[in-house]
Amino acid sequence: MIFAFIVPITPKPLARPRKGKHGNIYTTPEDHAYQNAVWLYALKNKARPLMFADRPLLLNIVFCLKAPRSWNFMGRASKRPDLDNLCKNLIDGLRP
C-alpha cells in the first residue's frame, strides 16, 4: 500500500527543546504548529493508516526549499537547515 500526500507549507527544521523557568522541557510553539499542519494534511489526504502502522515504514521525503538569501560566491548557503531535523519535525507531525 502506498500513501502519498503533499504538505504545501515551507518545511521547518525541528528546534532544540527549550527549558522553561521552572525547569520544564518543552518544544517551541512554531514546531507544534508545523506538526499540527502536517497531521491535518495527512488526515485530509487519507493517510491515516500510515500514522498507526505497527511495523517498519519506508518513507520517501522530498523537501522543496527556496534558495536562501545567504548564498555566497561559491553557490553554497552559509546557513542551511539540517536534513535530519527537517525529517524529525515531519515525522513527529505524523504521530497522533
C-alpha positions as MATLAB code, in Angstrom:
seq = 'MIFAFIVPITPKPLARPRKGKHGNIYTTPEDHAYQNAVWLYALKNKARPLMFADRPLLLNIVFCLKAPRSWNFMGRASKRPDLDNLCKNLIDGLRP';
ca = [
       0.000    0.000    0.000;
       1.303    3.426   -0.922;
       0.190    6.650    0.702;
       1.328    9.910   -0.813;
       0.454   13.413    0.185;
       1.831   16.919   -0.137;
       2.218   19.391    2.698;
       2.116   22.765    0.901;
       3.865   24.803    3.582;
       7.519   25.704    3.997;
       9.439   22.888    5.717;
      10.725   23.816    9.163;
      13.552   22.037   10.979;
      12.853   20.813   14.497;
      14.305   23.248   17.022;
      16.111   22.148   20.140;
      13.907   21.539   23.165;
      13.739   24.576   25.448;
      13.962   24.720   29.203;
      11.289   26.797   30.931;
      11.550   28.962   34.036;
      10.533   26.164   36.369;
      12.766   23.500   34.826;
      10.168   22.008   32.477;
      11.284   20.994   28.982;
       9.110   21.998   26.022;
       9.186   22.323   22.247;
       8.564   25.650   20.570;
       5.032   26.718   19.552;
       6.246   27.028   15.945;
       7.179   23.331   15.941;
       3.757   22.404   17.324;
       2.040   24.498   14.641;
       4.073   22.824   11.880;
       3.419   19.338   13.263;
      -0.306   20.050   13.538;
      -0.349   21.231    9.905;
       1.390   18.005    8.783;
      -1.135   15.962   10.790;
      -4.086   17.802    9.200;
      -2.751   17.394    5.649;
      -2.161   13.678    6.289;
      -5.723   13.229    7.573;
      -7.131   15.264    4.698;
      -5.338   13.014    2.191;
      -6.490    9.753    3.816;
      -3.017    8.740    5.003;
      -4.365    7.685    8.408;
      -3.048    4.068    8.264;
       0.450    5.479    7.900;
       0.171    7.028   11.346;
      -0.846    3.865   13.155;
       1.413    1.346   11.463;
       2.803   -1.288   13.800;
       5.665   -2.334   11.541;
       8.638   -0.516    9.993;
       7.844    2.017    7.290;
       9.750    3.237    4.275;
       9.366    6.979    3.843;
      10.350    8.852    0.719;
      10.502   12.506    1.675;
      11.163   15.359   -0.724;
      11.672   18.875    0.613;
      11.414   21.827   -1.745;
      13.179   24.826   -0.272;
      13.778   28.294   -1.635;
      17.370   29.308   -2.156;
      18.442   31.187    0.974;
      19.424   34.835    0.811;
      22.786   33.910    2.305;
      24.257   32.323   -0.858;
      27.968   33.001   -1.022;
      30.019   33.418   -4.204;
      30.709   29.659   -4.412;
      26.990   28.928   -4.693;
      26.672   27.483   -1.219;
      24.442   28.690    1.545;
      26.273   29.659    4.691;
      23.238   28.688    6.794;
      21.132   25.699    5.756;
      18.517   23.704    7.613;
      19.701   20.318    8.813;
      18.112   17.445    6.859;
      17.824   15.298    9.979;
      15.874   17.998   11.834;
      13.615   18.574    8.808;
      12.762   14.864    8.760;
      12.275   14.698   12.543;
       9.752   17.525   12.516;
       7.803   15.970    9.637;
       7.770   12.501   11.227;
       6.740   13.939   14.598;
       3.804   15.533   12.786;
       2.690   12.112   11.549;
       2.380   10.792   15.101;
      -1.000   11.189   16.768;
];
